[in-house]
Structures are given as structure tokens and as C-alpha cells.
Coordinates of C-alpha atoms in Angstrom, one line a residue:
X1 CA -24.5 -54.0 9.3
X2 CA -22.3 -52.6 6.4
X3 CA -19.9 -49.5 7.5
X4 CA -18.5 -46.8 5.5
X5 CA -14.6 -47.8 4.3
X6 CA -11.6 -45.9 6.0
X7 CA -10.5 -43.8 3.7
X8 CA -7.0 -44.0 3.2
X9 CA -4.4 -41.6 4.3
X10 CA -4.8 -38.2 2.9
X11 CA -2.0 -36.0 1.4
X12 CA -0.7 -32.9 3.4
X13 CA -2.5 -30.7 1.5
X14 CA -5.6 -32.9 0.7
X15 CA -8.5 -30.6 3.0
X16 CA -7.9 -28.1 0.4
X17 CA -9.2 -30.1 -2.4
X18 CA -12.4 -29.3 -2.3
X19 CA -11.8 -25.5 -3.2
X20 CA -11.0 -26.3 -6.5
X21 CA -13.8 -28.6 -7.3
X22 CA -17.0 -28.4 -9.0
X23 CA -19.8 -26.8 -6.2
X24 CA -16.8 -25.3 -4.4
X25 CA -18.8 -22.7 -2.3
X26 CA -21.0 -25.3 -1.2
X27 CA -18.2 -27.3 0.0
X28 CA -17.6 -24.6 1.8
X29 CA -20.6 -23.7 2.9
X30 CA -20.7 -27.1 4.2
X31 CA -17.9 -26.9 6.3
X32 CA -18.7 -23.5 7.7
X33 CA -21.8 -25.5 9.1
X34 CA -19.5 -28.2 10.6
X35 CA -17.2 -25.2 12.1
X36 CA -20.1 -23.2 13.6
X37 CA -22.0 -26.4 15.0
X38 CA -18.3 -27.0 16.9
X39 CA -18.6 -23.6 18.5
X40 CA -22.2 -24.5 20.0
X41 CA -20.6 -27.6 21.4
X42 CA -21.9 -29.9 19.3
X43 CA -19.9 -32.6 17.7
X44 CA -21.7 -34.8 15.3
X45 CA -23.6 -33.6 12.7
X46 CA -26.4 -35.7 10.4
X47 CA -26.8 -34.7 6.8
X48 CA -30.7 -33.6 7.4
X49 CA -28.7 -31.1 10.4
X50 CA -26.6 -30.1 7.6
X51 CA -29.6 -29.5 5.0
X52 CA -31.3 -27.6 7.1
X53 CA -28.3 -25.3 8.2
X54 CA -27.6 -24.2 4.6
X55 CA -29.4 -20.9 3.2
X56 CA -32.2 -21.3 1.4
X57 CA -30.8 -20.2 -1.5
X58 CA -27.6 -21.8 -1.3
X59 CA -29.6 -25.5 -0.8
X60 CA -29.5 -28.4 -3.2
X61 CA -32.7 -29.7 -4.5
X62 CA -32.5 -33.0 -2.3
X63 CA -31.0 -34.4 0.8
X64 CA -28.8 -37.2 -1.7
X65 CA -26.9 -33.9 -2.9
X66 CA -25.5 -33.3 0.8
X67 CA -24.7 -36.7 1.6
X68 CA -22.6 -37.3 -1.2
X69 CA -20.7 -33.8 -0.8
X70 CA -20.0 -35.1 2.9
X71 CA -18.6 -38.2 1.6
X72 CA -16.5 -36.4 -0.7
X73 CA -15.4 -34.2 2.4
X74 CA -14.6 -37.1 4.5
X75 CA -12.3 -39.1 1.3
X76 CA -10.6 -35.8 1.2
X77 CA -10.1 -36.1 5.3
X78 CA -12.0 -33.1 5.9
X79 CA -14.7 -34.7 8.1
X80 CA -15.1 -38.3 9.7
X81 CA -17.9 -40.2 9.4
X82 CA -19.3 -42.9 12.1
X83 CA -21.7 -45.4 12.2
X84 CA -25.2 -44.0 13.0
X85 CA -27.1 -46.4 15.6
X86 CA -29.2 -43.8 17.4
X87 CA -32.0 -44.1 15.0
X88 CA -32.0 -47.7 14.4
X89 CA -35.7 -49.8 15.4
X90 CA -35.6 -52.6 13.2
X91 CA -33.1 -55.0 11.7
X92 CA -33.4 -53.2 8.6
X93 CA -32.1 -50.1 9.4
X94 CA -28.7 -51.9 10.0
X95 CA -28.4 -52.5 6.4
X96 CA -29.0 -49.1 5.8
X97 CA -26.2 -46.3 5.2
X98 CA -26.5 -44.0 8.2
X99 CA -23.4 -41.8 9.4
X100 CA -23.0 -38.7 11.6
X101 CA -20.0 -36.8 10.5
X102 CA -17.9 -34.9 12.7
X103 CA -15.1 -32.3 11.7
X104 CA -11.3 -33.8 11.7
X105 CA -8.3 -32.1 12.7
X106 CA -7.0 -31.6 9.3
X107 CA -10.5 -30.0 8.1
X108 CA -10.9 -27.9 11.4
X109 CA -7.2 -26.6 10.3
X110 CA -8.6 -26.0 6.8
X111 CA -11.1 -23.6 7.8
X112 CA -9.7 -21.7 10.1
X113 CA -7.0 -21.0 7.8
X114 CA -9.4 -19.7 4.6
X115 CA -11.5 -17.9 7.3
X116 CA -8.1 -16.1 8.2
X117 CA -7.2 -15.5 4.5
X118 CA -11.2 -14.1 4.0
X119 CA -10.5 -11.7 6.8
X120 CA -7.2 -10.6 5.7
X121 CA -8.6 -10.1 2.0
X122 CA -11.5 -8.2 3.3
X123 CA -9.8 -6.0 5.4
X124 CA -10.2 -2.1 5.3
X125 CA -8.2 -1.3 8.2
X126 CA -8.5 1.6 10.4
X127 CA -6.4 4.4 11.3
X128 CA -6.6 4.4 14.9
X129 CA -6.3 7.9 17.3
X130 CA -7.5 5.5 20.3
X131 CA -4.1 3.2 19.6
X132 CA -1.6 6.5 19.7
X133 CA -3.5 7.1 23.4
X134 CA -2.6 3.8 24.7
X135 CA 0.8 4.2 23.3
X136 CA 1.2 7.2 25.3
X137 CA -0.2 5.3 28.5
X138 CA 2.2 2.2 28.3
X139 CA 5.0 4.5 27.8
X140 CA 4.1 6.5 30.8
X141 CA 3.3 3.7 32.6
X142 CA 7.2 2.0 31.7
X143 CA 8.9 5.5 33.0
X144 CA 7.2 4.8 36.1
X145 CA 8.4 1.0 36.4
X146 CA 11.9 2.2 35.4
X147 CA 11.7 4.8 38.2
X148 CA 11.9 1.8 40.6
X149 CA 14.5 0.1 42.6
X150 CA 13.4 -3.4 41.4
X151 CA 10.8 -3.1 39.1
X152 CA 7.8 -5.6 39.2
X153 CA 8.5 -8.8 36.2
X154 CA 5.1 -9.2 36.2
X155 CA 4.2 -5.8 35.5
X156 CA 6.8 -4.7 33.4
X157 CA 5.9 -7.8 31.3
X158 CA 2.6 -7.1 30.9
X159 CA 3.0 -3.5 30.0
X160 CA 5.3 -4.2 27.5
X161 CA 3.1 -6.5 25.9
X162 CA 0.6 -4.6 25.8
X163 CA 2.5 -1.8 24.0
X164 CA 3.2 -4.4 21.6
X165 CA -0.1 -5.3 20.9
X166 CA -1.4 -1.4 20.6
X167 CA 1.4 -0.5 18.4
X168 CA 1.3 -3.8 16.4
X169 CA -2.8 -3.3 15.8
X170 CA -1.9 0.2 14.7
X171 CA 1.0 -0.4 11.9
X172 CA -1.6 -3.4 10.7
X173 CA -4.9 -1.3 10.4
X174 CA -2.7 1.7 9.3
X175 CA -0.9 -0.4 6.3
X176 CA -4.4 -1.9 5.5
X177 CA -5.9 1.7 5.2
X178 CA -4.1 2.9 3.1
X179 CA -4.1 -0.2 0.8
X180 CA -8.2 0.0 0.6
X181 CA -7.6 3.8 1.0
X182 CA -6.0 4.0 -2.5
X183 CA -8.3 1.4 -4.2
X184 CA -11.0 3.5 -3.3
X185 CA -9.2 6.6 -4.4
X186 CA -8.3 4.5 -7.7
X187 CA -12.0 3.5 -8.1
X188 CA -11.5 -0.3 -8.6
X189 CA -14.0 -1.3 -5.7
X190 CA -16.6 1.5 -5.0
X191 CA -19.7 2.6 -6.6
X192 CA -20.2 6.3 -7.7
X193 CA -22.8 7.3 -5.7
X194 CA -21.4 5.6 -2.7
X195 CA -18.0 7.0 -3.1
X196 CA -19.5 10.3 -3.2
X197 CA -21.1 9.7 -0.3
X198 CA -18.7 8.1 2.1
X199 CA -15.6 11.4 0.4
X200 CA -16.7 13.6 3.2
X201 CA -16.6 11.1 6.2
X202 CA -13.3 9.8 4.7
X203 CA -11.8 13.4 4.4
X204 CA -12.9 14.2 7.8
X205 CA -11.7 11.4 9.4
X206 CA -8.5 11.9 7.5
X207 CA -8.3 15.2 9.5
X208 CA -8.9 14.1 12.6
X209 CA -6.4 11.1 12.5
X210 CA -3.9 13.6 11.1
X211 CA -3.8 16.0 14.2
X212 CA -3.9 13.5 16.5
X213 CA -1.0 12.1 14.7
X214 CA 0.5 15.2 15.1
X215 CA 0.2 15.7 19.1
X216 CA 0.1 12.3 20.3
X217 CA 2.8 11.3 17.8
X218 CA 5.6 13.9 18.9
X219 CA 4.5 12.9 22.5
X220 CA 5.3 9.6 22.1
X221 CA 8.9 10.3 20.4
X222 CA 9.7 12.7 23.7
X223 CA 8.7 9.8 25.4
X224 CA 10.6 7.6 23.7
X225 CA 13.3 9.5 23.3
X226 CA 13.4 10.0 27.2
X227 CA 13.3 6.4 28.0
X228 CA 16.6 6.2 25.3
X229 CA 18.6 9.0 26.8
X230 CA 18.3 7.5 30.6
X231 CA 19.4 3.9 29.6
X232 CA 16.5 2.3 31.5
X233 CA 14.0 0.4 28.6
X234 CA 17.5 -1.7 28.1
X235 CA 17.1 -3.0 31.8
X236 CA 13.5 -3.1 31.4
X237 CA 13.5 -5.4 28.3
X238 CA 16.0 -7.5 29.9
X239 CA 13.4 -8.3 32.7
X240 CA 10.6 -8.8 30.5
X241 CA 12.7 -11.5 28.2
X242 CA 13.5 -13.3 31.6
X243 CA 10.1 -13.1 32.8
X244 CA 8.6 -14.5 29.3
X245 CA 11.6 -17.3 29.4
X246 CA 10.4 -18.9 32.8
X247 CA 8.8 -21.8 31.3
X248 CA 11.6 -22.8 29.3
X249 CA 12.9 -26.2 30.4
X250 CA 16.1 -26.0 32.7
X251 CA 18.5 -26.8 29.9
X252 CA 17.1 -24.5 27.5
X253 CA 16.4 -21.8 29.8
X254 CA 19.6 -19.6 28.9
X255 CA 18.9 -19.7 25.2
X256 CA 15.3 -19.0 25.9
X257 CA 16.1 -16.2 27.6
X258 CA 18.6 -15.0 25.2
X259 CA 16.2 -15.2 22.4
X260 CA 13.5 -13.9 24.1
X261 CA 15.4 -10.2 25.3
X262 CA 16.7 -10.2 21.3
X263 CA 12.5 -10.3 20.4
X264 CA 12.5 -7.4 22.6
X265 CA 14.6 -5.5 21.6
X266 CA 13.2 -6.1 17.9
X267 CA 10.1 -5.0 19.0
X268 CA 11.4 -2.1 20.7
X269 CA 13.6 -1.1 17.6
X270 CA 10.5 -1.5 15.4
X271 CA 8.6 1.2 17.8
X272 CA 10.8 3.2 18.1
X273 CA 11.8 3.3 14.3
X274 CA 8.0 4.1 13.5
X275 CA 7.8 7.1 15.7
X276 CA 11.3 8.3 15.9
X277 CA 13.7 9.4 12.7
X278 CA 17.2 8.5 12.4
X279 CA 20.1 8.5 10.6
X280 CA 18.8 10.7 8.2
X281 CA 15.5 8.5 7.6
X282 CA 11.8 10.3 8.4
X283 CA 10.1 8.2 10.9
X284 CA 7.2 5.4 9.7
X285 CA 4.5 8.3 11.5
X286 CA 6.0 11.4 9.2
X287 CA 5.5 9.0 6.1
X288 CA 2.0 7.9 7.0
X289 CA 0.8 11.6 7.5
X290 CA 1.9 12.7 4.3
X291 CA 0.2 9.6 3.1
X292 CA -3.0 10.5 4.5
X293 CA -2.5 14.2 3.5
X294 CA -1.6 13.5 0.3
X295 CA -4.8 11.1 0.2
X296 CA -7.1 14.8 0.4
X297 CA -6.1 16.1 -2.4
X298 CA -6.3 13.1 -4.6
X299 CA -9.8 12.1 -3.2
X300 CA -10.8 15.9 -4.5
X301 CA -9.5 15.0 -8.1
X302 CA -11.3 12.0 -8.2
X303 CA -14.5 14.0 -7.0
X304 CA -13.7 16.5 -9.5
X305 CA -13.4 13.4 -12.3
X306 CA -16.6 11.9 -11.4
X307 CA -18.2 15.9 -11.9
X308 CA -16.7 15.8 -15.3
X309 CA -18.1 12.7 -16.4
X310 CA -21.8 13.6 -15.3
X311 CA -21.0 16.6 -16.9
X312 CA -20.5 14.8 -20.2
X313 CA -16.5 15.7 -20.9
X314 CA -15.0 13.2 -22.5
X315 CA -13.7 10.3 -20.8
X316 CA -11.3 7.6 -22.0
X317 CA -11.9 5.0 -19.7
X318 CA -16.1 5.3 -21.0
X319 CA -15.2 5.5 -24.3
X320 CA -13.5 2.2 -24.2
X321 CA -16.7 0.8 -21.9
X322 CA -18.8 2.1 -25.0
X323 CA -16.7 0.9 -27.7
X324 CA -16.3 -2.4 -25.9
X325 CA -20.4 -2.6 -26.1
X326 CA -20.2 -1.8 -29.8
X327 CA -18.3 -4.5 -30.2
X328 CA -20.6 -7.0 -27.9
X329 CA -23.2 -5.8 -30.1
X330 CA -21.6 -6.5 -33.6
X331 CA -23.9 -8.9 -35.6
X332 CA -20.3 -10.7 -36.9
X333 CA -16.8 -10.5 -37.5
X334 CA -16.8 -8.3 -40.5
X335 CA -19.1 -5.7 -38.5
X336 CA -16.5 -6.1 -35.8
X337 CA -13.2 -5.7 -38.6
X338 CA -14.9 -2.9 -39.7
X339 CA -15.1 -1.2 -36.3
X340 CA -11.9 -1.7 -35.8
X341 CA -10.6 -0.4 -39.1
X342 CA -12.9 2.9 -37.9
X343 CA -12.1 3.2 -34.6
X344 CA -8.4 2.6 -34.7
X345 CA -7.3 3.2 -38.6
X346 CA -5.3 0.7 -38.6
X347 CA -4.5 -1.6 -41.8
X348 CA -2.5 -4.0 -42.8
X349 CA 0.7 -3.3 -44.4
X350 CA 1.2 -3.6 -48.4
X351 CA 4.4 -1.8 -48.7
X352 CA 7.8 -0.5 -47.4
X353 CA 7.4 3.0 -49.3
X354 CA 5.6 4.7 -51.8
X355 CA 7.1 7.1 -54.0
X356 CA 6.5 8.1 -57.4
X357 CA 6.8 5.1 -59.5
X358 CA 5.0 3.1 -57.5
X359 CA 2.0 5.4 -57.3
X360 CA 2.1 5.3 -61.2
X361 CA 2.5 0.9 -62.0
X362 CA -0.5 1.5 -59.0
X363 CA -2.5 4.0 -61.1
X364 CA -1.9 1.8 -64.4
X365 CA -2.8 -1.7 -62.7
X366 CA -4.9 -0.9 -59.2
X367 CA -4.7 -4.2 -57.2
X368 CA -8.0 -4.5 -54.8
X369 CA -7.4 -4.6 -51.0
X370 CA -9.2 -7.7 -50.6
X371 CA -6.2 -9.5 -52.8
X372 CA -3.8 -12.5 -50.6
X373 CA -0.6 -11.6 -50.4
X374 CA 0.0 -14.9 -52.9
X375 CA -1.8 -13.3 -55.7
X376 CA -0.5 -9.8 -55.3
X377 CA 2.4 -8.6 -57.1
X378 CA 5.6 -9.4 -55.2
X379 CA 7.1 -6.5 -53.4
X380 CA 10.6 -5.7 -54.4
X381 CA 13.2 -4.4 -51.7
X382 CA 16.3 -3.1 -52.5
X383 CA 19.7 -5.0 -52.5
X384 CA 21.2 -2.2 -50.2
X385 CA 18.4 -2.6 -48.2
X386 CA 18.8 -6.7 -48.0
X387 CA 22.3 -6.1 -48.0
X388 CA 23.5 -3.7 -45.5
X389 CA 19.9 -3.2 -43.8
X390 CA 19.5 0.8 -44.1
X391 CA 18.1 2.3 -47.6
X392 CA 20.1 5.1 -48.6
X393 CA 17.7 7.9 -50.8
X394 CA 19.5 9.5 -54.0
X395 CA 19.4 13.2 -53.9
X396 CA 21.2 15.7 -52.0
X397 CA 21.3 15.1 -47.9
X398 CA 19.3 17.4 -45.2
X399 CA 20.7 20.6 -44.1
X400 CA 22.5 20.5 -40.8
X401 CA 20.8 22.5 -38.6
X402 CA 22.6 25.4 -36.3
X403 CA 22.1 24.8 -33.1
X404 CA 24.0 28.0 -31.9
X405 CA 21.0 30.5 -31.4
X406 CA 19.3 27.8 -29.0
X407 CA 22.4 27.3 -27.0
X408 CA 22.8 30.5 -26.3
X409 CA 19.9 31.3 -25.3
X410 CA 19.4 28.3 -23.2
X411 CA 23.2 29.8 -21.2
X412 CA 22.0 32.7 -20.8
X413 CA 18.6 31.6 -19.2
X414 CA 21.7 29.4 -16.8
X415 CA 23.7 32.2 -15.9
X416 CA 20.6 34.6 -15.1
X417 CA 19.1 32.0 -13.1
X418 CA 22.6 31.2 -11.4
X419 CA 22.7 35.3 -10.6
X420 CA 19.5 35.2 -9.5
X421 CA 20.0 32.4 -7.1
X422 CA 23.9 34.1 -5.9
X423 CA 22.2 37.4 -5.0
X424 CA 19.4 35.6 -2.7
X425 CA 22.6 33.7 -1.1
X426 CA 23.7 36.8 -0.3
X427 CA 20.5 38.5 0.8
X428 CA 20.0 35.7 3.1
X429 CA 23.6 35.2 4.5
X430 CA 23.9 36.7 8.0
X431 CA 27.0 38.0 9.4
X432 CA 26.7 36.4 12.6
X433 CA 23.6 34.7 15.2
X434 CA 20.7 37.0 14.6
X435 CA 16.5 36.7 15.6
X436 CA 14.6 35.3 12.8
X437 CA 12.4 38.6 13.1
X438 CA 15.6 40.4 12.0
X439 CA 15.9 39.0 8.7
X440 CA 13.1 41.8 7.5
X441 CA 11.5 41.8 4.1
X442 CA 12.1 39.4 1.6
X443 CA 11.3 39.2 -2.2
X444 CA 9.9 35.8 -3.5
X445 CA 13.4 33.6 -5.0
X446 CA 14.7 34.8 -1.2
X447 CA 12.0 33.7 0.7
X448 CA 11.7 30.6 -1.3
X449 CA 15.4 29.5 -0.5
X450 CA 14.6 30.6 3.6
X451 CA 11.7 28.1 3.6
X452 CA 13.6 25.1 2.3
X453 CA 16.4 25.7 4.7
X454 CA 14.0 26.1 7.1
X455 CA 12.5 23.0 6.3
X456 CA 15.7 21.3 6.4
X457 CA 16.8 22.3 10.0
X458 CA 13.5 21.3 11.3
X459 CA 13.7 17.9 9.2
X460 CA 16.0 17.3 11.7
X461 CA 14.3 18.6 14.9
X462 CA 13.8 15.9 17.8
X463 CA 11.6 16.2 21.2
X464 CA 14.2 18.0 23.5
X465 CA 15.7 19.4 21.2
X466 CA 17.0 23.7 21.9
X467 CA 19.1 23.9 18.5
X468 CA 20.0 21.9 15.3
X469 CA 22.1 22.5 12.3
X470 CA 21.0 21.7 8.4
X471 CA 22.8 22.0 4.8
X472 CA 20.8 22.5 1.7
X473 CA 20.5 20.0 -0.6
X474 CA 23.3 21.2 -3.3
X475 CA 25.6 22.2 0.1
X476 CA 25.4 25.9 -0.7
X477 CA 24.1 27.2 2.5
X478 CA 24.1 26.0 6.5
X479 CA 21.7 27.0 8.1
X480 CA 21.8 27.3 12.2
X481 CA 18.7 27.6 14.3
X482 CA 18.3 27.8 17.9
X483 CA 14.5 27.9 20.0
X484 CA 14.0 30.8 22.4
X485 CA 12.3 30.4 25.3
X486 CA 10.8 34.0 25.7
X487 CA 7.1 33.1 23.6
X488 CA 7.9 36.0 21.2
X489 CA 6.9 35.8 17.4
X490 CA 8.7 36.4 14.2
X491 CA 7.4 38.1 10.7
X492 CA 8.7 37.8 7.6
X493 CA 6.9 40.4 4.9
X494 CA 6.8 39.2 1.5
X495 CA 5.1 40.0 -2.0
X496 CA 2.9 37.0 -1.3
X497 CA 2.0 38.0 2.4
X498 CA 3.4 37.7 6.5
X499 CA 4.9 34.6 7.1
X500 CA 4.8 34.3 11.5
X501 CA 6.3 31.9 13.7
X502 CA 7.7 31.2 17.3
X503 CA 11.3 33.5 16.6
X504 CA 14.4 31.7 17.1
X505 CA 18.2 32.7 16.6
X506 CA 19.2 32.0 13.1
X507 CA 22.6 31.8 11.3
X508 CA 22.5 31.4 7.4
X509 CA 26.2 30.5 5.5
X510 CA 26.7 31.0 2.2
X511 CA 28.8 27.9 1.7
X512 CA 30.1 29.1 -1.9
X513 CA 31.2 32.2 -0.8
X514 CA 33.3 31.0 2.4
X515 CA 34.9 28.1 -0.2
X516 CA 36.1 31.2 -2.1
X517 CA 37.3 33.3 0.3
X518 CA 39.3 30.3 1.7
X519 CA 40.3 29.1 -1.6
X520 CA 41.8 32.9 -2.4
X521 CA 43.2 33.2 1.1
X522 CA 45.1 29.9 0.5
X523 CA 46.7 31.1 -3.1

């Protein structure tokens, strides 16, 4: 009875050899065969077992074609092959080659690992309102263990983890959304008709994640915030690291520990970083909603593209396509020179410069195009050209031009625009706390500078939060806002309409002027 050699020790990275040789994807085929035959609880496999597995249209001709891709496998070390003795009723079938092959270590480890890699390349992602709810829940749930004496290892453990898990699945699907968010918007992977299609699902489920973004994700920075403010997820993480270091071995259990509260508080940091802003930094949540509102807009102007190109307006990106065909279609290379020439206009250079004495030797002796550069008459560059690299023209230089006009009419276009801005300072400046309702009517540059100081001071707004202070961005004006707890609205009347809002107690600086008025009361 002859056996089938050991094969000799493969490299480390030998199991992934088969990816880059010829009938790769029936290699792997092949081994997903072996690796779903492993989750039925079967361990051997025979080649006719493998035949039949494959798809039919993925099958060799013959059964020879399988064995000796198995063989390959198992001199790579993907798979082992044993003796086969089950089927053997006569002396001749000992001198036959007969093996069942079974998956190795190594080649198990191979496989999972590219089915890993296929999932992450494949992966949409998925922005998920169902995550932000169980956020919410854990968080709840950890204010209730922290309201305890001697909160519970087990369950404090647990609920952490499973915080970590929710919020962990949501930054993953959320990142991988908006990677196969913008393909889509960028038209690499996604057919026409499907796109438009699948726009109005995408822009609806845009809006849905968006609000509840917006509710859950300011409930979950009160909570978190609330947990911060009493000092009790320090003691809690602290329990959870000790809890998760129990099976560390005696000697190592301080370390384990150690490390273990430091991953926590990682982890923590990481949460709390997403849903929280600091130290002048928007929060991961604030940037992934205007993501995914800046995602409408840009899935409308792809719409509007793919409109104009059914429409028949011209489009660069068909053009090329078309002119790409052209040149498929060219019967040779002098139809396809000749294209080009058209299409593009360009030639190839035959001189430096023409002027008139060169147009007239070109009149008196015309050289054809189709002349080599050999044959042609040599071109002749001028010494002060070799010499000193610049050409110099005789004749009398260019006029400078007087710029004077333009600059003063660009400064006076400054210093109206520097007036204009000074008086809606002033109209804005308040002499003291007054109700946001009290500022009255506003024309357009004023109202303009009220909404990005407003938008500054709520930039800064937290959960809990009853007031907050904000400088513009050039430090010309403060702006100081405090919430009123009475539920009555504000309006602003402007050219462009009523701007209403929950009223507040507002305090607007003019920065400049208060420099000033210090600066003269020093002198």
C-alpha cells in the first residue's frame, strides 16, 4: 500500500498561496467546501464529496481536476490528507491512490481570516436609532448601580460591556455608512436606475436617523454628563476592571487589574468623547449629523446630474466614455493619431517662435509635416537664449500699468464694508442684560452678525446647562446668554421674515469699542 508523502513544513504564510495561483477562486471555492462540511460536523472529506459540493457552474470537467487541486492544498498545508481504507475490497485497491482530506489548522485559520476581510470589504454599514436606545438603557441602568451602597461586580460588569458593545457596533456601522454612503453618492458602485430607486429610501432613512440623533443623542450627553459631575462611573469602572481581572493568575493579578480599569477608562473616554464636546472640539455625534445632512443635499445634485444626462446636456465624463469607444473602434493607429490630433489639437512642436522671418524662409522653402527632425532644417536658438536662458525682444518695453484706480476702489469697497460691519456692532450692542425679544427689528448685515453669535454661544451649550458665554470668531463681540424658565417665546422681525425662539436674557459687547474706550481712558 503506497501513501501520499508528508509534505514538508510549510512557511508562515504558505495557506495563502493558493490566492495567487492559477484557478484561484476554485481554490477557494474548494476550501469553503472544506469549512462549511466542518460546521455540519463532518471532518473528512473525499474528492467525489468535494465535486459534488461545488456549483454547477463553478465545476471542473472531471473528478482528476479536484484531486489534484486538493493535493496542491494539502503541499501548501491547507488540508491533510489520510489514507483512505473504508472503501477498500480487494488487494488492488491498496495500490490504489485513495485519501480523505480534512482541513488543518493553518488552512482553517486561512479562511476565516479572507471570510473576515470579504465581510469587511462588503460592508455597507448601518446607521443604527435601535443602538442610541440601548445606549440610553445602559446608561440608565449604570445611574442606578451607582445609586448603591456596594454595587453588584457582576452586574456592573455586564452592563458595561454591554454599553461597549452597543456603542462600539454603532461608531463601526456609522463609519461604514458613510464610507458606502459617499461611493454611492460618488457613483462608483451603483447603477442608474437603482440609485434612483433606492435616493428616496436613503433620504428618508437619513431623516429618521438624524432626529433620533438629535433626541436620543443630547439624552445620552445629560446622561453622561450626570454620571461625570457626581464622580461615580470612576468607582464603577474600577469594579468592572477588578471583576474582568479575576482570572488572572495570583502573581499577575495586580497588573491585570491595573490594565484592565486603564481599558475602561479608554472605553469610557472614547464614549464619552463621541457624544460629548470638549475643549473646544464638536462631539463625534455633531460631526456625523452634519455628515448625514450634508449627504441630502448632495444625493439631490447627483439626482439632478443623472436628469441632465437623460436630458442630453453635455456631460464630460460620457464624452470621454464615447471618445474612449471611438478609439476601440479605430481600424489602426493612424485612424487613432488622427483622432487624437482632432479631438485634442495637439501637435508636435517644430519651433521656439515664429516671427516674421521665419514665416517668410517658410513661405520660400515649405518643409512638409511628415519630415524627421534629422532631415529638417536645424532650428537655430539664440546665444542669449543658450547663454543666460531668457530671450530678450528688441523694441521698446510694455507700458507699466497704473494700478491706482483699482486700489482705490478696492479701499473704498474695505472701508464701506468695515462701516457697514461697525454700525451693526453698534445696533447689536446692548447696554446691559436684556430679553432676546427686546432686541426688536433688525435689517439683514445685523441679523446676520446676531445668528453667528448666536450660533457660537450655543456651540458651546451642554445638557444642564442655564447660561454660557461665546466670542466671535475675529474677537469683536461677546456675546452672553442665559435660558429662562418661564416658556415664553422671542421674535426677531426682519426683511427676510420672523425669526422665533424659546427667549433668553442676552448681553452683546462690542469688543472694539470697549478696547477703545479703555485705551483713551488710559492716555
Amino acid at each position: 500500500m503506497t501513501s501520499m508523502p508528508e509534505p514538508q513544513e510549510p512557511a508562515v504564510y504558505a495557506p495563502f498561496a493558493y490566492l495567487a495561483a492559477p484557478d484561484a477562486a476554485l481554490y477557494r471555492r474548494t476550501m469553503q467546501t472544506f469549512l462549511a462540511a466542518k460546521q455540519r460536523f463532518a471532518v473528512h472529506l473525499r474528492p467525489e464529496d468535494v465535486y459534488a459540493a461545488l456549483p454547477p457552474d463553478e465545476r471542473p470537467a472531471g473528478l482528476e481536476t479536484v484531486v489534484k487541486k486538493l493535493d496542491s492544498l494539502v503541499g501548501w498545508g491547507n488540508l491533510r490528507a489520510d489514507p483512505d481504507t473504508a472503501r477498500v475490497t480487494a488487494v488492488e485497491d491498496f495500490y490504489r491512490k485513495r485519501f480523505v482530506y480534512q482541513l488543518t489548522r493553518a488552512g482553517e485559520a486561512a479562511e476565516e481570516a479572507l471570510g473576515t476581510y470579504d465581510e469587511a470589504l462588503g460592508r455597507r454599514g448601518a446607521l443604527q436609532a435601535v443602538a442610541l436606545q440601548d445606549i440610553v438603557t445602559q446608561l440608565r441602568a449604570l445611574l442606578v448601580l451607582a445609586a448603591e451602597d456596594d454595587p453588584d461586580p457582576a452586574k456592573t460588569f455586564l452592563t458595561l460591556d454591554t454599553l461597549s458593545s452597543r456603542f462600539a457596533d454603532l461608531a463601526d456601522n456609522a463609519r461604514a455608512f458613510m464610507g458606502s454612503l459617499q461611493r454611492t453618492i460618488d457613483l462608483y458602485d451603483v447603477e442608474e436606475e437603482a440609485f434612483l430607486a433606492y435616493k428616496d429610501r436613503l433620504i428618508q432613512y437619513l431623516d429618521r436617523f438624524i432626529h433620533d440623533l438629535i433626541t436620543l443623542g443630547a439624552r445620552i450627553a445629560q446622561l453622561i454628563a450626570e454620571l461625570e459631575d457626581r464622580q461615580v462611573i470612576g468607582p464603577l469602572l474600577r469594579v468592572a476592571g477588578a471583576r474582568e481581572a479575576l482570572d488572572a493568575a495570583p502573581e499577575d493579578a495586580e497588573a491585570a487589574e491595573r490594565e484592565a480599569c486603564d481599558r475602561w477608562r479608554e472605553r469610557w473616554a472614547g464614549l464619552s468623547a463621541w457624544f460629548v464636546g470638549r475643549d473646544g472640539r464638536e462631539s463625534q455625534a455633531r460631526l456625523l449629523r452634519g455628515r448625514a445632512l450634508g449627504a441630502i443635499p448632495q444625493l439631490l445634485a447627483v439626482v439632478r446630474s443623472l436628469n441632465e444626462r437623460r436630458a442630453g446636456r453635455s456631460d464630460r465624463s460620457a464624452d470621454f466614455r464615447t471618445l474612449a469607444r471611438w478609439f476601440a473602434e479605430a481600424p489602426d493607429d493612424d485612424a487613432r493619431h488622427r483622432l487624437w490630433r482632432t479631438a485634442f489639437g495637439l501637435s508636435s512642436a517644430r519651433h521656439l517662435t515664429v516671427d516674421a522671418d521665419s514665416l517668410a524662409a517658410r513661405t520660400a522653402h515649405p518643409v512638409p509635416a511628415a519630415t524627421p527632425w534629422a532631415d529638417a532644417e536645424p532650428l537655430r536658438i539664440s546665444p542669449q537664449l543658450r547663454r543666460t536662458g531668457s530671450y530678450e525682444r528688441r523694441g521698446r518695453p510694455r507700458k507699466v500699468e497704473d494700478r491706482s484706480e483699482a486700489r482705490r476702489y478696492l479701499a473704498e469697497i474695505a472701508a464701506k464694508q468695515a462701516a457697514e460691519t461697525a454700525a451693526a456692532r453698534a445696533r447689536l450692542a446692548t447696554d446691559g442684560p436684556v430679553r432676546l425679544s427686546a432686541l426688536g427689528g433688525l435689517d439683514p448685515l445685523a441679523f446676520g452678525l446676531f445668528l453667528q453669535l448666536l450660533g457660537d454661544a450655543l456651540a458651546t451649550w451642554r445638557p444642564g446647562m442655564t447660561h454660557t458665554t461665546a466670542t466671535s470668531n475675529d474677537g469683536s463681540m461677546e456675546i452672553r446668554l442665559r435660558a429662562l424658565d418661564d416658556g415664553t417665546t422671542a421674535e426677531l422681525v426682519t426683511p427676510g421674515g420672523t425669526f422665533r425662539g424659546p427667549d433668553h436674557v442676552v448681553e452683546i459687547t462690542d469688543l472694539t469699542e470697549t478696547g477703545r474706550s479703555e485705551g483713551d481712558g488710559s492716555r
